[in-house]
Amino acid sequence: IEHKFLLPGHTFQFLLCDRDFGVIEKLKRKTQAMYTPQKWAELIRKSKQKNPFIVIEMKKEDFVSLSPIMNTIVKRNVTVDKNPADIRKAMVLRLVSGEHSVYIIYSHNQNEKPVRVSLQKYRGRFNKLVDCQLVPKYPNGRQIKAAKFKDLQSLMQFVPPIYSHFYQSLTSDASGDPLELENIYEEFI
């Protein structure tokens, strides 16, 4: 697996999807306000007649905690050759199946040789990542910040009641309470 970190302003050679964003934006301009993520997914599906987009709507169960994996590996700042390594400056990270290392490349120059950083602990066996049990990151759903929660409450008068189910399911990290919509809807209707 190779993961490339792109430079701002230099994505034209890597991201051929800019045209796709334009197609979506064009349809959005012809559409009324979008109130829920499901409506955005529907718009994206409809935006392209030939070779339509495949939209995968993620659920809370799809987001997992990577802590079990992080507990099986070591974070190192030196290569296997004992040279300094800084993963934060990587332009390319390469993972090879069966190896307990990450290869770092510091530029997008295809001639640059990757440096290898071992993820294996020095003492003991390497824990197999397949043995890690990934648990849900947000088992009760993700809560939003209190300030954003308050802003949404103040804007609910502009949201048609048909879309209230989405906003009723939101909780704040400060209170844990769902949005109180009864009073807001009385003003709206």
PDB file of C-alpha atoms in Angstrom:
ATOM      1  CA  ILE A   1       0.000   0.000   0.000  1.00  0.00           C
ATOM      2  CA  GLU A   2       1.382   3.376  -0.933  1.00  0.00           C
ATOM      3  CA  HIS A   3      -0.057   6.545   0.574  1.00  0.00           C
ATOM      4  CA  LYS A   4       0.927   9.864  -1.055  1.00  0.00           C
ATOM      5  CA  PHE A   5       0.668  13.195   0.711  1.00  0.00           C
ATOM      6  CA  LEU A   6       0.102  15.821  -1.942  1.00  0.00           C
ATOM      7  CA  LEU A   7       1.431  19.365  -1.993  1.00  0.00           C
ATOM      8  CA  PRO A   8      -1.100  22.202  -2.134  1.00  0.00           C
ATOM      9  CA  GLY A   9      -1.282  23.618  -5.652  1.00  0.00           C
ATOM     10  CA  HIS A  10       0.366  20.562  -7.214  1.00  0.00           C
ATOM     11  CA  THR A  11      -2.564  18.166  -7.254  1.00  0.00           C
ATOM     12  CA  PHE A  12      -3.414  18.535 -10.952  1.00  0.00           C
ATOM     13  CA  GLN A  13      -1.207  15.613 -11.884  1.00  0.00           C
ATOM     14  CA  PHE A  14      -2.600  13.325  -9.193  1.00  0.00           C
ATOM     15  CA  LEU A  15      -6.241  14.303  -8.742  1.00  0.00           C
ATOM     16  CA  LEU A  16      -8.234  13.674 -11.874  1.00  0.00           C
ATOM     17  CA  CYS A  17     -11.384  14.056  -9.800  1.00  0.00           C
ATOM     18  CA  ASP A  18     -11.557  17.875 -10.062  1.00  0.00           C
ATOM     19  CA  ARG A  19     -13.906  17.445 -13.025  1.00  0.00           C
ATOM     20  CA  ASP A  20     -16.084  15.194 -10.862  1.00  0.00           C
ATOM     21  CA  PHE A  21     -16.308  17.890  -8.190  1.00  0.00           C
ATOM     22  CA  GLY A  22     -17.425  20.301 -10.902  1.00  0.00           C
ATOM     23  CA  VAL A  23     -20.205  17.925 -12.011  1.00  0.00           C
ATOM     24  CA  ILE A  24     -21.457  17.675  -8.419  1.00  0.00           C
ATOM     25  CA  GLU A  25     -21.292  21.457  -7.928  1.00  0.00           C
ATOM     26  CA  LYS A  26     -23.236  22.021 -11.151  1.00  0.00           C
ATOM     27  CA  LEU A  27     -26.112  19.851  -9.945  1.00  0.00           C
ATOM     28  CA  LYS A  28     -25.961  21.418  -6.470  1.00  0.00           C
ATOM     29  CA  ARG A  29     -26.578  24.877  -7.991  1.00  0.00           C
ATOM     30  CA  LYS A  30     -29.831  23.545  -9.477  1.00  0.00           C
ATOM     31  CA  THR A  31     -30.904  22.007  -6.157  1.00  0.00           C
ATOM     32  CA  GLN A  32     -32.584  23.512  -3.144  1.00  0.00           C
ATOM     33  CA  ALA A  33     -30.933  23.549   0.260  1.00  0.00           C
ATOM     34  CA  MET A  34     -29.381  20.303   1.512  1.00  0.00           C
ATOM     35  CA  TYR A  35     -30.317  19.488   5.108  1.00  0.00           C
ATOM     36  CA  THR A  36     -28.847  16.025   5.734  1.00  0.00           C
ATOM     37  CA  PRO A  37     -25.823  13.945   4.741  1.00  0.00           C
ATOM     38  CA  GLN A  38     -28.210  11.451   3.098  1.00  0.00           C
ATOM     39  CA  LYS A  39     -29.418  14.196   0.748  1.00  0.00           C
ATOM     40  CA  TRP A  40     -25.807  14.958  -0.205  1.00  0.00           C
ATOM     41  CA  ALA A  41     -25.206  11.273  -0.934  1.00  0.00           C
ATOM     42  CA  GLU A  42     -28.330  11.196  -3.101  1.00  0.00           C
ATOM     43  CA  LEU A  43     -27.211  14.309  -4.995  1.00  0.00           C
ATOM     44  CA  ILE A  44     -23.774  12.803  -5.661  1.00  0.00           C
ATOM     45  CA  ARG A  45     -25.356   9.562  -6.938  1.00  0.00           C
ATOM     46  CA  LYS A  46     -27.601  11.518  -9.328  1.00  0.00           C
ATOM     47  CA  SER A  47     -24.950  13.950 -10.546  1.00  0.00           C
ATOM     48  CA  LYS A  48     -23.452  11.641 -13.161  1.00  0.00           C
ATOM     49  CA  GLN A  49     -25.659   9.673 -15.567  1.00  0.00           C
ATOM     50  CA  LYS A  50     -22.863   7.815 -17.367  1.00  0.00           C
ATOM     51  CA  ASN A  51     -20.557   5.928 -14.984  1.00  0.00           C
ATOM     52  CA  PRO A  52     -22.419   7.114 -11.862  1.00  0.00           C
ATOM     53  CA  PHE A  53     -20.546   7.675  -8.634  1.00  0.00           C
ATOM     54  CA  ILE A  54     -20.524   4.888  -6.091  1.00  0.00           C
ATOM     55  CA  VAL A  55     -21.400   6.418  -2.734  1.00  0.00           C
ATOM     56  CA  ILE A  56     -20.788   4.434   0.427  1.00  0.00           C
ATOM     57  CA  GLU A  57     -22.598   5.906   3.403  1.00  0.00           C
ATOM     58  CA  MET A  58     -20.690   5.109   6.560  1.00  0.00           C
ATOM     59  CA  LYS A  59     -22.341   4.205   9.836  1.00  0.00           C
ATOM     60  CA  LYS A  60     -20.966   4.604  13.343  1.00  0.00           C
ATOM     61  CA  GLU A  61     -19.922   0.919  13.296  1.00  0.00           C
ATOM     62  CA  ASP A  62     -17.603   1.664  10.347  1.00  0.00           C
ATOM     63  CA  PHE A  63     -15.377   3.902  12.492  1.00  0.00           C
ATOM     64  CA  VAL A  64     -13.013   1.847  14.615  1.00  0.00           C
ATOM     65  CA  SER A  65     -10.389   2.677  17.199  1.00  0.00           C
ATOM     66  CA  LEU A  66      -6.832   2.024  16.066  1.00  0.00           C
ATOM     67  CA  SER A  67      -5.553   1.846  19.646  1.00  0.00           C
ATOM     68  CA  PRO A  68      -5.202  -1.980  19.588  1.00  0.00           C
ATOM     69  CA  ILE A  69      -2.943  -1.677  16.532  1.00  0.00           C
ATOM     70  CA  MET A  70      -0.945   1.174  18.048  1.00  0.00           C
ATOM     71  CA  ASN A  71      -0.309  -0.970  21.134  1.00  0.00           C
ATOM     72  CA  THR A  72       1.336  -3.679  19.003  1.00  0.00           C
ATOM     73  CA  ILE A  73       3.831  -1.442  17.207  1.00  0.00           C
ATOM     74  CA  VAL A  74       6.644   0.867  18.220  1.00  0.00           C
ATOM     75  CA  LYS A  75       6.917   4.457  17.070  1.00  0.00           C
ATOM     76  CA  ARG A  76      10.489   5.079  16.017  1.00  0.00           C
ATOM     77  CA  ASN A  77      12.410   8.104  14.859  1.00  0.00           C
ATOM     78  CA  VAL A  78      15.350   6.203  13.384  1.00  0.00           C
ATOM     79  CA  THR A  79      15.683   3.969  10.344  1.00  0.00           C
ATOM     80  CA  VAL A  80      16.927   0.392  10.471  1.00  0.00           C
ATOM     81  CA  ASP A  81      20.305   1.869   9.425  1.00  0.00           C
ATOM     82  CA  LYS A  82      20.224   4.097  12.559  1.00  0.00           C
ATOM     83  CA  ASN A  83      19.730   7.313  10.543  1.00  0.00           C
ATOM     84  CA  PRO A  84      17.186   9.905  11.707  1.00  0.00           C
ATOM     85  CA  ALA A  85      13.639   9.460  10.407  1.00  0.00           C
ATOM     86  CA  ASP A  86      10.735  11.909  10.621  1.00  0.00           C
ATOM     87  CA  ILE A  87       7.434  10.427   9.497  1.00  0.00           C
ATOM     88  CA  ARG A  88       5.807  13.873   9.737  1.00  0.00           C
ATOM     89  CA  LYS A  89       7.906  15.050   6.768  1.00  0.00           C
ATOM     90  CA  ALA A  90       7.003  12.049   4.605  1.00  0.00           C
ATOM     91  CA  MET A  91       5.563  12.639   1.141  1.00  0.00           C
ATOM     92  CA  VAL A  92       5.036   8.913   0.569  1.00  0.00           C
ATOM     93  CA  LEU A  93       4.481   6.073   3.036  1.00  0.00           C
ATOM     94  CA  ARG A  94       4.756   2.540   1.730  1.00  0.00           C
ATOM     95  CA  LEU A  95       3.630  -0.585   3.556  1.00  0.00           C
ATOM     96  CA  VAL A  96       4.566  -4.008   2.230  1.00  0.00           C
ATOM     97  CA  SER A  97       2.542  -7.108   3.074  1.00  0.00           C
ATOM     98  CA  GLY A  98       4.337  -9.427   5.474  1.00  0.00           C
ATOM     99  CA  GLU A  99       6.884  -6.824   6.609  1.00  0.00           C
ATOM    100  CA  HIS A 100       6.830  -5.145   9.995  1.00  0.00           C
ATOM    101  CA  SER A 101       8.158  -1.872   8.628  1.00  0.00           C
ATOM    102  CA  VAL A 102       7.104   1.325   6.944  1.00  0.00           C
ATOM    103  CA  TYR A 103       9.073   2.827   4.059  1.00  0.00           C
ATOM    104  CA  ILE A 104       9.333   6.620   4.024  1.00  0.00           C
ATOM    105  CA  ILE A 105      10.023   8.799   0.997  1.00  0.00           C
ATOM    106  CA  TYR A 106      10.557  12.507   1.635  1.00  0.00           C
ATOM    107  CA  SER A 107       9.724  13.819  -1.851  1.00  0.00           C
ATOM    108  CA  HIS A 108       7.647  12.932  -4.903  1.00  0.00           C
ATOM    109  CA  ASN A 109      10.833  12.235  -6.858  1.00  0.00           C
ATOM    110  CA  GLN A 110      10.439   8.689  -8.153  1.00  0.00           C
ATOM    111  CA  ASN A 111      14.210   8.191  -8.025  1.00  0.00           C
ATOM    112  CA  GLU A 112      14.463   8.824  -4.288  1.00  0.00           C
ATOM    113  CA  LYS A 113      15.257   5.676  -2.375  1.00  0.00           C
ATOM    114  CA  PRO A 114      12.867   4.954   0.513  1.00  0.00           C
ATOM    115  CA  VAL A 115      14.189   4.635   4.049  1.00  0.00           C
ATOM    116  CA  ARG A 116      12.941   1.756   6.165  1.00  0.00           C
ATOM    117  CA  VAL A 117      11.659   2.164   9.719  1.00  0.00           C
ATOM    118  CA  SER A 118      10.952  -0.976  11.718  1.00  0.00           C
ATOM    119  CA  LEU A 119       7.707  -1.100  13.681  1.00  0.00           C
ATOM    120  CA  GLN A 120       8.670  -4.245  15.566  1.00  0.00           C
ATOM    121  CA  LYS A 121       9.484  -4.161  19.260  1.00  0.00           C
ATOM    122  CA  TYR A 122      13.114  -5.037  19.995  1.00  0.00           C
ATOM    123  CA  ARG A 123      12.264  -7.610  22.613  1.00  0.00           C
ATOM    124  CA  GLY A 124       9.796 -10.398  22.051  1.00  0.00           C
ATOM    125  CA  ARG A 125       7.774 -11.476  19.043  1.00  0.00           C
ATOM    126  CA  PHE A 126       5.909  -9.147  16.768  1.00  0.00           C
ATOM    127  CA  ASN A 127       2.209  -9.230  17.532  1.00  0.00           C
ATOM    128  CA  LYS A 128       0.229 -10.048  14.441  1.00  0.00           C
ATOM    129  CA  LEU A 129      -2.061  -7.244  13.436  1.00  0.00           C
ATOM    130  CA  VAL A 130      -4.666  -9.787  12.388  1.00  0.00           C
ATOM    131  CA  ASP A 131      -4.965 -10.742  16.064  1.00  0.00           C
ATOM    132  CA  CYS A 132      -6.054  -7.194  16.985  1.00  0.00           C
ATOM    133  CA  GLN A 133      -9.713  -6.769  17.831  1.00  0.00           C
ATOM    134  CA  LEU A 134     -10.861  -3.435  16.466  1.00  0.00           C
ATOM    135  CA  VAL A 135     -13.591  -1.897  18.585  1.00  0.00           C
ATOM    136  CA  PRO A 136     -15.977   0.882  17.540  1.00  0.00           C
ATOM    137  CA  LYS A 137     -14.474   4.342  17.953  1.00  0.00           C
ATOM    138  CA  TYR A 138     -17.825   5.951  18.785  1.00  0.00           C
ATOM    139  CA  PRO A 139     -20.169   3.183  20.038  1.00  0.00           C
ATOM    140  CA  ASN A 140     -22.862   5.722  20.956  1.00  0.00           C
ATOM    141  CA  GLY A 141     -22.275   7.959  17.947  1.00  0.00           C
ATOM    142  CA  ARG A 142     -20.031  10.977  17.745  1.00  0.00           C
ATOM    143  CA  GLN A 143     -20.979  13.999  19.764  1.00  0.00           C
ATOM    144  CA  ILE A 144     -20.583  17.513  18.432  1.00  0.00           C
ATOM    145  CA  LYS A 145     -18.973  20.434  20.243  1.00  0.00           C
ATOM    146  CA  ALA A 146     -21.208  22.441  22.553  1.00  0.00           C
ATOM    147  CA  ALA A 147     -20.791  25.655  20.507  1.00  0.00           C
ATOM    148  CA  LYS A 148     -21.811  23.925  17.271  1.00  0.00           C
ATOM    149  CA  PHE A 149     -24.717  22.286  19.079  1.00  0.00           C
ATOM    150  CA  LYS A 150     -25.903  25.700  20.253  1.00  0.00           C
ATOM    151  CA  ASP A 151     -25.562  27.136  16.722  1.00  0.00           C
ATOM    152  CA  LEU A 152     -27.656  24.278  15.314  1.00  0.00           C
ATOM    153  CA  GLN A 153     -30.347  24.920  17.894  1.00  0.00           C
ATOM    154  CA  SER A 154     -30.539  28.552  16.811  1.00  0.00           C
ATOM    155  CA  LEU A 155     -30.795  27.539  13.125  1.00  0.00           C
ATOM    156  CA  MET A 156     -33.466  24.865  13.568  1.00  0.00           C
ATOM    157  CA  GLN A 157     -36.194  27.398  12.790  1.00  0.00           C
ATOM    158  CA  PHE A 158     -34.979  27.345   9.176  1.00  0.00           C
ATOM    159  CA  VAL A 159     -34.939  23.540   8.841  1.00  0.00           C
ATOM    160  CA  PRO A 160     -38.158  21.948   7.541  1.00  0.00           C
ATOM    161  CA  PRO A 161     -39.673  19.509  10.080  1.00  0.00           C
ATOM    162  CA  ILE A 162     -39.302  16.600   7.637  1.00  0.00           C
ATOM    163  CA  TYR A 163     -35.524  16.688   8.248  1.00  0.00           C
ATOM    164  CA  SER A 164     -35.756  16.926  12.028  1.00  0.00           C
ATOM    165  CA  HIS A 165     -34.926  13.222  12.553  1.00  0.00           C
ATOM    166  CA  PHE A 166     -31.312  13.875  11.635  1.00  0.00           C
ATOM    167  CA  TYR A 167     -30.954  16.816  13.999  1.00  0.00           C
ATOM    168  CA  GLN A 168     -32.838  15.074  16.821  1.00  0.00           C
ATOM    169  CA  SER A 169     -30.207  12.330  16.798  1.00  0.00           C
ATOM    170  CA  LEU A 170     -27.342  14.770  17.436  1.00  0.00           C
ATOM    171  CA  THR A 171     -25.894  15.095  20.918  1.00  0.00           C
ATOM    172  CA  SER A 172     -23.490  17.574  22.425  1.00  0.00           C
ATOM    173  CA  ASP A 173     -20.241  16.665  24.163  1.00  0.00           C
ATOM    174  CA  ALA A 174     -21.219  19.063  26.936  1.00  0.00           C
ATOM    175  CA  SER A 175     -24.680  17.763  27.738  1.00  0.00           C
ATOM    176  CA  GLY A 176     -25.175  14.452  25.961  1.00  0.00           C
ATOM    177  CA  ASP A 177     -28.767  15.561  25.416  1.00  0.00           C
ATOM    178  CA  PRO A 178     -30.449  15.483  22.004  1.00  0.00           C
ATOM    179  CA  LEU A 179     -31.532  18.751  20.418  1.00  0.00           C
ATOM    180  CA  GLU A 180     -34.667  20.179  21.953  1.00  0.00           C
ATOM    181  CA  LEU A 181     -36.856  20.789  18.908  1.00  0.00           C
ATOM    182  CA  GLU A 182     -40.388  21.183  20.269  1.00  0.00           C
ATOM    183  CA  ASN A 183     -40.145  24.912  21.008  1.00  0.00           C
ATOM    184  CA  ILE A 184     -38.273  25.615  17.795  1.00  0.00           C
ATOM    185  CA  TYR A 185     -40.939  23.909  15.653  1.00  0.00           C
ATOM    186  CA  GLU A 186     -43.707  25.920  17.271  1.00  0.00           C
ATOM    187  CA  GLU A 187     -41.961  29.044  15.997  1.00  0.00           C
ATOM    188  CA  PHE A 188     -41.390  27.492  12.542  1.00  0.00           C
ATOM    189  CA  ILE A 189     -45.003  26.419  11.991  1.00  0.00           C
TER     190      ILE A 189
END
